PDB file of C-alpha atoms in Angstrom:
ATOM      1  CA  UNK B   1     -18.754  17.657  -1.130  1.00 43.00           C
ATOM      2  CA  UNK B   2     -18.860  14.007  -0.367  1.00 43.00           C
ATOM      3  CA  UNK B   3     -21.627  13.933   2.322  1.00 52.00           C
ATOM      4  CA  UNK B   4     -23.393  11.029   0.640  1.00 77.00           C
ATOM      5  CA  UNK B   5     -20.469   8.758   1.256  1.00 90.00           C
ATOM      6  CA  UNK B   6     -20.817   6.376   4.146  1.00 94.00           C
ATOM      7  CA  UNK B   7     -18.038   4.527   5.955  1.00 96.00           C
ATOM      8  CA  UNK B   8     -19.103   1.281   7.662  1.00 97.00           C
ATOM      9  CA  UNK B   9     -17.152  -0.532  10.300  1.00 98.00           C
ATOM     10  CA  UNK B  10     -18.196  -4.298  10.281  1.00 98.00           C
ATOM     11  CA  UNK B  11     -19.734  -6.123  13.225  1.00 97.00           C
ATOM     12  CA  UNK B  12     -16.813  -8.190  14.455  1.00 97.00           C
ATOM     13  CA  UNK B  13     -14.173  -5.900  13.587  1.00 97.00           C
ATOM     14  CA  UNK B  14     -16.062  -3.134  15.756  1.00 97.00           C
ATOM     15  CA  UNK B  15     -15.720  -5.501  18.930  1.00 95.00           C
ATOM     16  CA  UNK B  16     -11.789  -5.839  18.333  1.00 95.00           C
ATOM     17  CA  UNK B  17     -10.553  -2.421  17.205  1.00 95.00           C
ATOM     18  CA  UNK B  18      -9.025  -0.208  20.117  1.00 96.00           C
ATOM     19  CA  UNK B  19     -10.100   3.240  20.918  1.00 97.00           C
ATOM     20  CA  UNK B  20      -6.901   4.784  19.308  1.00 97.00           C
ATOM     21  CA  UNK B  21      -7.981   3.035  16.075  1.00 97.00           C
ATOM     22  CA  UNK B  22     -11.490   4.134  16.288  1.00 97.00           C
ATOM     23  CA  UNK B  23     -10.442   7.764  16.913  1.00 97.00           C
ATOM     24  CA  UNK B  24      -8.223   7.452  13.640  1.00 97.00           C
ATOM     25  CA  UNK B  25     -11.081   6.433  11.733  1.00 98.00           C
ATOM     26  CA  UNK B  26     -13.432   8.874  13.194  1.00 97.00           C
ATOM     27  CA  UNK B  27     -10.803  11.624  12.249  1.00 97.00           C
ATOM     28  CA  UNK B  28     -10.500  10.426   8.768  1.00 96.00           C
ATOM     29  CA  UNK B  29     -14.281  10.506   8.439  1.00 96.00           C
ATOM     30  CA  UNK B  30     -14.688  14.022   9.856  1.00 96.00           C
ATOM     31  CA  UNK B  31     -11.750  15.358   8.021  1.00 94.00           C
ATOM     32  CA  UNK B  32     -13.314  14.037   4.598  1.00 93.00           C
ATOM     33  CA  UNK B  33     -17.162  14.906   5.488  1.00 92.00           C
ATOM     34  CA  UNK B  34     -17.808  11.101   5.325  1.00 94.00           C
ATOM     35  CA  UNK B  35     -20.733   9.558   7.628  1.00 93.00           C
ATOM     36  CA  UNK B  36     -19.239   6.918   9.854  1.00 96.00           C
ATOM     37  CA  UNK B  37     -21.519   3.940  10.740  1.00 94.00           C
ATOM     38  CA  UNK B  38     -20.046   2.083  13.457  1.00 93.00           C
ATOM     39  CA  UNK B  39     -22.842   0.513  15.176  1.00 93.00           C
ATOM     40  CA  UNK B  40     -24.524  -1.400  12.510  1.00 93.00           C
ATOM     41  CA  UNK B  41     -25.023  -5.240  12.406  1.00 96.00           C
ATOM     42  CA  UNK B  42     -23.626  -6.848   9.257  1.00 97.00           C
ATOM     43  CA  UNK B  43     -27.136  -7.499   7.992  1.00 95.00           C
ATOM     44  CA  UNK B  44     -28.084  -3.789   8.432  1.00 94.00           C
ATOM     45  CA  UNK B  45     -25.078  -2.720   6.363  1.00 94.00           C
ATOM     46  CA  UNK B  46     -25.908  -5.077   3.606  1.00 94.00           C
ATOM     47  CA  UNK B  47     -29.774  -3.735   3.545  1.00 92.00           C
ATOM     48  CA  UNK B  48     -28.670  -0.022   3.979  1.00 90.00           C
ATOM     49  CA  UNK B  49     -26.262  -0.296   0.869  1.00 89.00           C
ATOM     50  CA  UNK B  50     -28.383   0.386  -1.999  1.00 75.00           C
ATOM     51  CA  UNK B  51     -27.288   0.370  -5.742  1.00 65.00           C
ATOM     52  CA  UNK B  52     -26.439   4.015  -5.925  1.00 61.00           C
ATOM     53  CA  UNK B  53     -24.818   4.143  -2.462  1.00 74.00           C
ATOM     54  CA  UNK B  54     -21.382   5.544  -2.229  1.00 88.00           C
ATOM     55  CA  UNK B  55     -19.744   3.445   0.413  1.00 93.00           C
ATOM     56  CA  UNK B  56     -16.577   1.888   2.139  1.00 96.00           C
ATOM     57  CA  UNK B  57     -16.763  -1.165   4.258  1.00 97.00           C
ATOM     58  CA  UNK B  58     -13.798  -1.682   6.806  1.00 98.00           C
ATOM     59  CA  UNK B  59     -13.801  -5.425   7.821  1.00 98.00           C
ATOM     60  CA  UNK B  60     -11.879  -8.019   9.358  1.00 98.00           C
ATOM     61  CA  UNK B  61     -11.363 -11.844   8.219  1.00 98.00           C
ATOM     62  CA  UNK B  62     -14.423 -13.052  10.101  1.00 98.00           C
ATOM     63  CA  UNK B  63     -16.708 -10.315   8.620  1.00 98.00           C
ATOM     64  CA  UNK B  64     -15.160 -10.955   5.106  1.00 98.00           C
ATOM     65  CA  UNK B  65     -16.145 -14.431   5.118  1.00 98.00           C
ATOM     66  CA  UNK B  66     -19.757 -13.302   6.160  1.00 98.00           C
ATOM     67  CA  UNK B  67     -20.016 -10.821   3.316  1.00 97.00           C
ATOM     68  CA  UNK B  68     -18.579 -13.365   0.877  1.00 97.00           C
ATOM     69  CA  UNK B  69     -21.452 -15.805   1.777  1.00 97.00           C
ATOM     70  CA  UNK B  70     -24.371 -13.187   2.230  1.00 96.00           C
ATOM     71  CA  UNK B  71     -23.569 -10.291  -0.090  1.00 94.00           C
ATOM     72  CA  UNK B  72     -20.645 -11.065  -2.492  1.00 94.00           C
ATOM     73  CA  UNK B  73     -21.470  -8.125  -4.661  1.00 92.00           C
ATOM     74  CA  UNK B  74     -20.458  -5.825  -1.874  1.00 94.00           C
ATOM     75  CA  UNK B  75     -16.756  -7.438  -2.035  1.00 95.00           C
ATOM     76  CA  UNK B  76     -15.143  -4.623  -4.343  1.00 94.00           C
ATOM     77  CA  UNK B  77     -12.462  -2.139  -4.353  1.00 94.00           C
ATOM     78  CA  UNK B  78     -14.819  -0.400  -1.674  1.00 95.00           C
ATOM     79  CA  UNK B  79     -14.276  -3.140   0.636  1.00 97.00           C
ATOM     80  CA  UNK B  80     -11.096  -2.523   2.869  1.00 98.00           C
ATOM     81  CA  UNK B  81      -9.674  -5.412   5.037  1.00 98.00           C
ATOM     82  CA  UNK B  82      -8.082  -4.915   8.233  1.00 98.00           C
ATOM     83  CA  UNK B  83      -7.744  -8.569   9.774  1.00 97.00           C
ATOM     84  CA  UNK B  84      -6.604  -9.664  12.985  1.00 95.00           C
ATOM     85  CA  UNK B  85      -3.233 -11.743  12.668  1.00 94.00           C
ATOM     86  CA  UNK B  86      -4.972 -14.622  14.292  1.00 95.00           C
ATOM     87  CA  UNK B  87      -7.757 -14.885  11.729  1.00 96.00           C
ATOM     88  CA  UNK B  88      -5.494 -14.985   8.567  1.00 96.00           C
ATOM     89  CA  UNK B  89      -6.369 -18.758   7.786  1.00 96.00           C
ATOM     90  CA  UNK B  90      -9.863 -17.830   6.895  1.00 96.00           C
ATOM     91  CA  UNK B  91      -8.544 -16.158   3.826  1.00 96.00           C
ATOM     92  CA  UNK B  92      -7.104 -19.342   2.319  1.00 94.00           C
ATOM     93  CA  UNK B  93     -10.054 -20.721   0.363  1.00 94.00           C
ATOM     94  CA  UNK B  94     -11.153 -17.163  -1.065  1.00 95.00           C
ATOM     95  CA  UNK B  95      -8.608 -16.520  -3.449  1.00 94.00           C
ATOM     96  CA  UNK B  96     -11.150 -15.821  -6.171  1.00 94.00           C
ATOM     97  CA  UNK B  97     -13.340 -13.483  -3.897  1.00 95.00           C
ATOM     98  CA  UNK B  98     -10.282 -11.424  -2.914  1.00 96.00           C
ATOM     99  CA  UNK B  99      -9.369 -10.458  -6.673  1.00 95.00           C
ATOM    100  CA  UNK B 100     -11.498  -7.332  -6.219  1.00 95.00           C
ATOM    101  CA  UNK B 101      -9.739  -6.124  -3.109  1.00 97.00           C
ATOM    102  CA  UNK B 102      -7.384  -3.283  -3.307  1.00 97.00           C
ATOM    103  CA  UNK B 103      -6.715  -2.215   0.243  1.00 98.00           C
ATOM    104  CA  UNK B 104      -5.185  -4.414   2.904  1.00 98.00           C
ATOM    105  CA  UNK B 105      -4.458  -2.654   6.321  1.00 98.00           C
ATOM    106  CA  UNK B 106      -2.123  -4.543   8.639  1.00 96.00           C
ATOM    107  CA  UNK B 107      -0.497  -3.526  11.919  1.00 89.00           C
ATOM    108  CA  UNK B 108       0.255   0.092  11.652  1.00 93.00           C
ATOM    109  CA  UNK B 109       0.563   3.056  13.694  1.00 92.00           C
ATOM    110  CA  UNK B 110      -2.672   5.069  14.133  1.00 94.00           C
ATOM    111  CA  UNK B 111      -1.365   8.161  12.505  1.00 94.00           C
ATOM    112  CA  UNK B 112      -0.606   6.109   9.396  1.00 95.00           C
ATOM    113  CA  UNK B 113      -4.023   4.472   9.658  1.00 97.00           C
ATOM    114  CA  UNK B 114      -5.693   8.083   9.724  1.00 96.00           C
ATOM    115  CA  UNK B 115      -3.590   9.173   6.725  1.00 96.00           C
ATOM    116  CA  UNK B 116      -4.304   5.773   4.723  1.00 97.00           C
ATOM    117  CA  UNK B 117      -8.099   6.072   5.181  1.00 97.00           C
ATOM    118  CA  UNK B 118      -8.198   9.724   4.241  1.00 95.00           C
ATOM    119  CA  UNK B 119      -6.378   8.670   0.950  1.00 95.00           C
ATOM    120  CA  UNK B 120      -8.708   5.781   0.360  1.00 96.00           C
ATOM    121  CA  UNK B 121     -11.790   8.130   0.790  1.00 95.00           C
ATOM    122  CA  UNK B 122     -10.541  11.022  -1.346  1.00 93.00           C
ATOM    123  CA  UNK B 123      -8.549   9.211  -3.946  1.00 92.00           C
ATOM    124  CA  UNK B 124     -11.274   9.266  -6.732  1.00 82.00           C
ATOM    125  CA  UNK B 125     -12.436  12.623  -5.722  1.00 83.00           C
ATOM    126  CA  UNK B 126     -11.301  16.091  -6.717  1.00 77.00           C
ATOM    127  CA  UNK B 127      -9.791  16.487  -3.324  1.00 74.00           C
ATOM    128  CA  UNK B 128      -7.319  13.691  -3.957  1.00 85.00           C
ATOM    129  CA  UNK B 129      -3.431  14.212  -3.276  1.00 87.00           C
ATOM    130  CA  UNK B 130      -0.701  11.917  -3.583  1.00 91.00           C
ATOM    131  CA  UNK B 131      -0.395   9.979  -0.474  1.00 93.00           C
ATOM    132  CA  UNK B 132       3.291  11.630   0.380  1.00 92.00           C
ATOM    133  CA  UNK B 133       1.320  14.971   0.602  1.00 90.00           C
ATOM    134  CA  UNK B 134      -1.256  13.443   2.882  1.00 90.00           C
ATOM    135  CA  UNK B 135       1.496  12.033   5.131  1.00 92.00           C
ATOM    136  CA  UNK B 136       2.022  15.683   6.306  1.00 87.00           C
ATOM    137  CA  UNK B 137       5.746  15.410   6.868  1.00 92.00           C
ATOM    138  CA  UNK B 138       6.518  18.635   8.446  1.00 91.00           C
ATOM    139  CA  UNK B 139      10.023  19.181   7.677  1.00 94.00           C
ATOM    140  CA  UNK B 140      11.713  16.136   6.174  1.00 96.00           C
ATOM    141  CA  UNK B 141      15.149  15.332   5.157  1.00 97.00           C
ATOM    142  CA  UNK B 142      15.080  14.398   1.473  1.00 98.00           C
ATOM    143  CA  UNK B 143      17.044  12.905  -1.090  1.00 98.00           C
ATOM    144  CA  UNK B 144      15.620  13.143  -4.753  1.00 98.00           C
ATOM    145  CA  UNK B 145      17.018  11.976  -8.159  1.00 98.00           C
ATOM    146  CA  UNK B 146      15.863  11.944 -11.661  1.00 98.00           C
ATOM    147  CA  UNK B 147      16.702   8.427 -13.286  1.00 98.00           C
ATOM    148  CA  UNK B 148      17.581   8.690 -17.036  1.00 98.00           C
ATOM    149  CA  UNK B 149      19.627   5.314 -17.329  1.00 96.00           C
ATOM    150  CA  UNK B 150      19.361   1.789 -16.240  1.00 96.00           C
ATOM    151  CA  UNK B 151      23.103   1.917 -15.191  1.00 96.00           C
ATOM    152  CA  UNK B 152      22.353   4.293 -12.465  1.00 97.00           C
ATOM    153  CA  UNK B 153      20.703   1.472 -10.501  1.00 96.00           C
ATOM    154  CA  UNK B 154      23.641   0.384  -8.367  1.00 95.00           C
ATOM    155  CA  UNK B 155      25.004   3.861  -7.461  1.00 97.00           C
ATOM    156  CA  UNK B 156      21.373   4.737  -6.555  1.00 98.00           C
ATOM    157  CA  UNK B 157      21.050   1.918  -4.236  1.00 97.00           C
ATOM    158  CA  UNK B 158      24.216   2.918  -2.467  1.00 98.00           C
ATOM    159  CA  UNK B 159      22.778   6.439  -2.205  1.00 98.00           C
ATOM    160  CA  UNK B 160      19.571   5.615  -0.812  1.00 98.00           C
ATOM    161  CA  UNK B 161      21.193   3.258   1.821  1.00 98.00           C
ATOM    162  CA  UNK B 162      23.528   5.953   2.655  1.00 98.00           C
ATOM    163  CA  UNK B 163      21.123   8.751   2.805  1.00 98.00           C
ATOM    164  CA  UNK B 164      18.844   6.556   5.324  1.00 97.00           C
ATOM    165  CA  UNK B 165      21.844   5.289   6.941  1.00 97.00           C
ATOM    166  CA  UNK B 166      22.970   8.792   7.950  1.00 97.00           C
ATOM    167  CA  UNK B 167      19.554   9.924   9.141  1.00 97.00           C
ATOM    168  CA  UNK B 168      19.267   6.848  11.215  1.00 96.00           C
ATOM    169  CA  UNK B 169      22.662   7.685  12.988  1.00 96.00           C
ATOM    170  CA  UNK B 170      21.648  11.357  13.645  1.00 95.00           C
ATOM    171  CA  UNK B 171      18.222  10.257  15.103  1.00 95.00           C
ATOM    172  CA  UNK B 172      19.143   6.852  16.921  1.00 90.00           C
ATOM    173  CA  UNK B 173      17.961   7.904  20.182  1.00 93.00           C
ATOM    174  CA  UNK B 174      14.331   8.257  18.887  1.00 93.00           C
ATOM    175  CA  UNK B 175      14.539   4.759  16.990  1.00 95.00           C
ATOM    176  CA  UNK B 176      14.310   1.309  18.398  1.00 92.00           C
ATOM    177  CA  UNK B 177      17.211  -0.990  18.332  1.00 87.00           C
ATOM    178  CA  UNK B 178      17.773  -2.740  14.852  1.00 88.00           C
ATOM    179  CA  UNK B 179      16.470   0.376  13.024  1.00 91.00           C
ATOM    180  CA  UNK B 180      20.024   0.215  11.301  1.00 91.00           C
ATOM    181  CA  UNK B 181      18.662  -2.441   9.057  1.00 93.00           C
ATOM    182  CA  UNK B 182      16.307  -0.253   7.427  1.00 94.00           C
ATOM    183  CA  UNK B 183      18.928   1.798   5.372  1.00 96.00           C
ATOM    184  CA  UNK B 184      20.052  -1.725   3.663  1.00 95.00           C
ATOM    185  CA  UNK B 185      16.382  -2.820   3.260  1.00 95.00           C
ATOM    186  CA  UNK B 186      15.294   0.438   1.695  1.00 97.00           C
ATOM    187  CA  UNK B 187      18.316   0.252  -0.588  1.00 96.00           C
ATOM    188  CA  UNK B 188      17.201  -3.261  -1.731  1.00 95.00           C
ATOM    189  CA  UNK B 189      13.829  -2.126  -2.211  1.00 96.00           C
ATOM    190  CA  UNK B 190      14.692   0.916  -4.432  1.00 97.00           C
ATOM    191  CA  UNK B 191      16.582  -1.516  -6.688  1.00 95.00           C
ATOM    192  CA  UNK B 192      13.590  -3.583  -7.048  1.00 94.00           C
ATOM    193  CA  UNK B 193      11.266  -0.512  -7.815  1.00 95.00           C
ATOM    194  CA  UNK B 194      13.782   0.729 -10.260  1.00 96.00           C
ATOM    195  CA  UNK B 195      13.817  -2.529 -12.130  1.00 93.00           C
ATOM    196  CA  UNK B 196       9.939  -2.580 -12.355  1.00 92.00           C
ATOM    197  CA  UNK B 197       9.951   1.069 -13.601  1.00 94.00           C
ATOM    198  CA  UNK B 198      12.422   0.623 -16.078  1.00 94.00           C
ATOM    199  CA  UNK B 199      11.479  -2.739 -17.592  1.00 92.00           C
ATOM    200  CA  UNK B 200       8.220  -4.237 -16.242  1.00 88.00           C
ATOM    201  CA  UNK B 201       6.344  -0.780 -16.585  1.00 91.00           C
ATOM    202  CA  UNK B 202       7.347  -0.069 -20.029  1.00 90.00           C
ATOM    203  CA  UNK B 203       5.310  -1.967 -22.890  1.00 87.00           C
ATOM    204  CA  UNK B 204       8.109  -2.033 -25.228  1.00 87.00           C
ATOM    205  CA  UNK B 205      10.827  -3.284 -22.788  1.00 89.00           C
ATOM    206  CA  UNK B 206       8.955  -5.708 -20.502  1.00 81.00           C
ATOM    207  CA  UNK B 207      10.481  -8.698 -22.491  1.00 83.00           C
ATOM    208  CA  UNK B 208      13.883  -7.597 -23.263  1.00 85.00           C
ATOM    209  CA  UNK B 209      17.287  -8.756 -22.113  1.00 85.00           C
ATOM    210  CA  UNK B 210      17.788  -6.699 -18.681  1.00 86.00           C
ATOM    211  CA  UNK B 211      21.723  -7.109 -18.908  1.00 87.00           C
ATOM    212  CA  UNK B 212      21.601  -4.724 -21.703  1.00 88.00           C
ATOM    213  CA  UNK B 213      21.773  -1.110 -20.522  1.00 92.00           C
ATOM    214  CA  UNK B 214      18.912   1.351 -21.306  1.00 94.00           C
ATOM    215  CA  UNK B 215      18.893   5.068 -21.946  1.00 96.00           C
ATOM    216  CA  UNK B 216      15.416   6.605 -20.922  1.00 96.00           C
ATOM    217  CA  UNK B 217      13.877   9.063 -23.226  1.00 95.00           C
ATOM    218  CA  UNK B 218      13.069  12.501 -21.297  1.00 94.00           C
ATOM    219  CA  UNK B 219       9.557  11.536 -21.126  1.00 94.00           C
ATOM    220  CA  UNK B 220      10.305   8.169 -19.470  1.00 95.00           C
ATOM    221  CA  UNK B 221      12.393   9.691 -16.922  1.00 97.00           C
ATOM    222  CA  UNK B 222      11.909   8.184 -13.365  1.00 98.00           C
ATOM    223  CA  UNK B 223      11.431  10.090 -10.082  1.00 98.00           C
ATOM    224  CA  UNK B 224      12.972   8.749  -6.959  1.00 98.00           C
ATOM    225  CA  UNK B 225      12.185  10.354  -3.829  1.00 98.00           C
ATOM    226  CA  UNK B 226      13.493   9.621  -0.184  1.00 98.00           C
ATOM    227  CA  UNK B 227      12.111  11.290   2.834  1.00 98.00           C
ATOM    228  CA  UNK B 228      13.023  11.060   6.501  1.00 97.00           C
ATOM    229  CA  UNK B 229      11.123  12.829   9.398  1.00 96.00           C
ATOM    230  CA  UNK B 230      10.909  12.192  12.965  1.00 92.00           C
ATOM    231  CA  UNK B 231      10.669   8.378  12.964  1.00 94.00           C
ATOM    232  CA  UNK B 232       9.265   7.897   9.459  1.00 95.00           C
ATOM    233  CA  UNK B 233      11.130   6.592   6.447  1.00 97.00           C
ATOM    234  CA  UNK B 234       9.416   6.987   3.225  1.00 97.00           C
ATOM    235  CA  UNK B 235      10.711   5.939  -0.473  1.00 98.00           C
ATOM    236  CA  UNK B 236       8.966   6.249  -3.751  1.00 98.00           C
ATOM    237  CA  UNK B 237       9.844   5.508  -7.442  1.00 98.00           C
ATOM    238  CA  UNK B 238       7.415   6.763 -10.050  1.00 98.00           C
ATOM    239  CA  UNK B 239       7.375   6.028 -13.902  1.00 97.00           C
ATOM    240  CA  UNK B 240       5.358   7.798 -16.444  1.00 96.00           C
ATOM    241  CA  UNK B 241       3.711   4.620 -18.092  1.00 95.00           C
ATOM    242  CA  UNK B 242       0.849   3.928 -15.489  1.00 95.00           C
ATOM    243  CA  UNK B 243       0.422   0.400 -16.762  1.00 93.00           C
ATOM    244  CA  UNK B 244       0.368  -1.587 -13.441  1.00 92.00           C
ATOM    245  CA  UNK B 245      -3.071  -3.104 -13.357  1.00 90.00           C
ATOM    246  CA  UNK B 246      -5.389  -3.649 -10.367  1.00 90.00           C
ATOM    247  CA  UNK B 247      -5.625  -7.483 -11.011  1.00 88.00           C
ATOM    248  CA  UNK B 248      -1.673  -7.470 -10.756  1.00 88.00           C
ATOM    249  CA  UNK B 249      -2.340  -6.542  -6.676  1.00 93.00           C
ATOM    250  CA  UNK B 250      -4.116  -9.647  -5.754  1.00 93.00           C
ATOM    251  CA  UNK B 251      -1.056 -11.837  -5.311  1.00 92.00           C
ATOM    252  CA  UNK B 252       0.427  -9.272  -3.054  1.00 94.00           C
ATOM    253  CA  UNK B 253      -2.554  -8.763  -0.867  1.00 95.00           C
ATOM    254  CA  UNK B 254      -2.821 -12.645  -0.804  1.00 95.00           C
ATOM    255  CA  UNK B 255       0.913 -12.641   0.398  1.00 94.00           C
ATOM    256  CA  UNK B 256       0.172 -10.001   2.811  1.00 96.00           C
ATOM    257  CA  UNK B 257      -2.045 -12.107   4.668  1.00 96.00           C
ATOM    258  CA  UNK B 258      -0.038 -15.223   4.411  1.00 94.00           C
ATOM    259  CA  UNK B 259      -0.311 -17.145   1.052  1.00 91.00           C
ATOM    260  CA  UNK B 260       1.931 -17.272  -1.658  1.00 79.00           C
ATOM    261  CA  UNK B 261       0.785 -18.434  -4.808  1.00 68.00           C
ATOM    262  CA  UNK B 262       3.187 -18.199  -7.659  1.00 62.00           C
ATOM    263  CA  UNK B 263       1.180 -18.635 -10.621  1.00 58.00           C
ATOM    264  CA  UNK B 264       2.796 -18.465 -14.099  1.00 51.00           C
ATOM    265  CA  UNK B 265       2.619 -14.851 -15.124  1.00 51.00           C
ATOM    266  CA  UNK B 266       1.855 -14.330 -18.606  1.00 51.00           C
ATOM    267  CA  UNK B 267       4.913 -13.104 -20.647  1.00 47.00           C
ATOM    268  CA  UNK B 268       4.486  -9.487 -21.075  1.00 46.00           C
ATOM    269  CA  UNK B 269       1.838  -8.827 -18.541  1.00 50.00           C
ATOM    270  CA  UNK B 270       2.632  -5.175 -17.413  1.00 48.00           C
ATOM    271  CA  UNK B 271       2.802  -4.646 -13.786  1.00 50.00           C
ATOM    272  CA  UNK B 272       5.050  -5.493 -10.955  1.00 55.00           C
ATOM    273  CA  UNK B 273       7.410  -8.465 -11.122  1.00 64.00           C
ATOM    274  CA  UNK B 274       8.301 -11.078  -8.636  1.00 69.00           C
ATOM    275  CA  UNK B 275      10.707  -9.206  -6.604  1.00 85.00           C
ATOM    276  CA  UNK B 276       7.684  -7.335  -4.898  1.00 89.00           C
ATOM    277  CA  UNK B 277       7.409 -10.441  -2.758  1.00 89.00           C
ATOM    278  CA  UNK B 278      10.979  -9.659  -1.609  1.00 89.00           C
ATOM    279  CA  UNK B 279       9.776  -6.190  -0.898  1.00 91.00           C
ATOM    280  CA  UNK B 280       7.047  -7.284   1.295  1.00 92.00           C
ATOM    281  CA  UNK B 281       9.231  -9.622   3.204  1.00 91.00           C
ATOM    282  CA  UNK B 282      11.213  -7.031   4.286  1.00 91.00           C
ATOM    283  CA  UNK B 283       8.670  -4.077   4.978  1.00 93.00           C
ATOM    284  CA  UNK B 284       5.280  -3.599   6.452  1.00 94.00           C
ATOM    285  CA  UNK B 285       3.544  -0.916   4.002  1.00 97.00           C
ATOM    286  CA  UNK B 286       3.599  -0.958   0.230  1.00 97.00           C
ATOM    287  CA  UNK B 287       1.677   1.278  -1.728  1.00 97.00           C
ATOM    288  CA  UNK B 288       0.882   1.705  -5.541  1.00 97.00           C
ATOM    289  CA  UNK B 289      -0.752   4.803  -6.922  1.00 96.00           C
ATOM    290  CA  UNK B 290      -1.610   4.442 -10.694  1.00 95.00           C
ATOM    291  CA  UNK B 291      -3.168   6.899 -12.942  1.00 94.00           C
ATOM    292  CA  UNK B 292      -3.746   4.809 -15.987  1.00 94.00           C
ATOM    293  CA  UNK B 293      -1.408   5.612 -19.026  1.00 95.00           C
ATOM    294  CA  UNK B 294       0.173   8.423 -16.891  1.00 96.00           C
ATOM    295  CA  UNK B 295       2.055   7.211 -13.787  1.00 96.00           C
ATOM    296  CA  UNK B 296       2.642   4.205 -11.369  1.00 96.00           C
ATOM    297  CA  UNK B 297       4.174   5.292  -8.017  1.00 97.00           C
ATOM    298  CA  UNK B 298       5.481   2.653  -5.839  1.00 97.00           C
ATOM    299  CA  UNK B 299       5.963   3.768  -2.330  1.00 98.00           C
ATOM    300  CA  UNK B 300       7.552   1.785   0.795  1.00 97.00           C
ATOM    301  CA  UNK B 301       6.730   3.230   4.221  1.00 96.00           C
ATOM    302  CA  UNK B 302       8.464   2.219   7.733  1.00 95.00           C
ATOM    303  CA  UNK B 303       8.646   3.715  11.124  1.00 93.00           C
ATOM    304  CA  UNK B 304      11.588   3.490  13.214  1.00 94.00           C
ATOM    305  CA  UNK B 305       9.592   3.268  16.232  1.00 90.00           C
ATOM    306  CA  UNK B 306       8.590  -0.258  15.169  1.00 87.00           C
ATOM    307  CA  UNK B 307      10.693  -3.220  15.752  1.00 86.00           C
ATOM    308  CA  UNK B 308      11.965  -4.981  12.657  1.00 85.00           C
ATOM    309  CA  UNK B 309      10.554  -8.354  13.860  1.00 86.00           C
ATOM    310  CA  UNK B 310       7.061  -6.758  14.129  1.00 85.00           C
ATOM    311  CA  UNK B 311       7.269  -5.265  10.576  1.00 86.00           C
ATOM    312  CA  UNK B 312       7.809  -8.589   9.138  1.00 86.00           C
ATOM    313  CA  UNK B 313       4.784 -10.102  10.691  1.00 91.00           C
ATOM    314  CA  UNK B 314       1.545 -10.703   8.725  1.00 94.00           C
ATOM    315  CA  UNK B 315      -0.852  -9.036   7.946  1.00 96.00           C
ATOM    316  CA  UNK B 316       0.894  -6.605   5.928  1.00 97.00           C
ATOM    317  CA  UNK B 317      -0.240  -3.281   4.506  1.00 97.00           C
ATOM    318  CA  UNK B 318      -0.748  -3.348   0.810  1.00 97.00           C
ATOM    319  CA  UNK B 319      -2.829  -0.611  -0.897  1.00 98.00           C
ATOM    320  CA  UNK B 320      -3.568  -0.144  -4.545  1.00 97.00           C
ATOM    321  CA  UNK B 321      -4.868   3.203  -5.682  1.00 96.00           C
ATOM    322  CA  UNK B 322      -6.074   3.635  -9.366  1.00 94.00           C
ATOM    323  CA  UNK B 323      -7.841   6.046 -11.439  1.00 92.00           C
TER     324      UNK B 323
END
């Protein structure tokens, strides 16, 4: 299948990851028939990657700077950054070099780390599934809705808030104090995702007055899905346009490592709006799955065993899958 694929852990990162993280990485590689190389020096990684090699590199901030200096060509969408919170200042001056980065992994539970790595490794293969499937939620409680009109937004915001609120009440013995906030947070985020899906994503609507209600045609309907299982909260909104472009993710990855650069966004640039910064302030894991011209799925993920304060720390997890 994908046996030629090699997954490298960079030199400095390898010294700093814990055994649980290493187990998650090994598991992801085994389950996707990927060769794991976790004892190479950075110089060896550079020399072993030839033009036709299929590879992923998992790196921290220190090793990122090394690769920028010594092998800038390897900084691509296959270069995954998993930085230590103490080293985030190293990214400041590499705004340009970060434009090809699509995957930033922050402080997340090892189960989620495993799922994300499987998703990254398989996304462009025939074996790919939507992230929601790979999360393997065994028996989640769900709330789903097909959105046909922009006027549904405020009611849906309430419904999503109520859905998560009721699940949190039923399961509060398993969740950390403060988890109540997640219902309001996910309600705010769904509104942001819906605005992006109704207006920003649609080439004919991304410049019109948003106070004017919009009816969606059937082929433009938006899918909203919420899941709660165990301690996991997952909420996704999927449009049928698939216009969010990879170069639009850089500002969110930069924000996820602590830099907010509000550059003038060209009018009519398809993709996500400024509200995504708000989403990232409130939540730790934000994922976009794009099939060009077909769909964009925005996903927010949280775990009720992680305190809100931890979730709001940088680095965030920001992932952009595109095919």
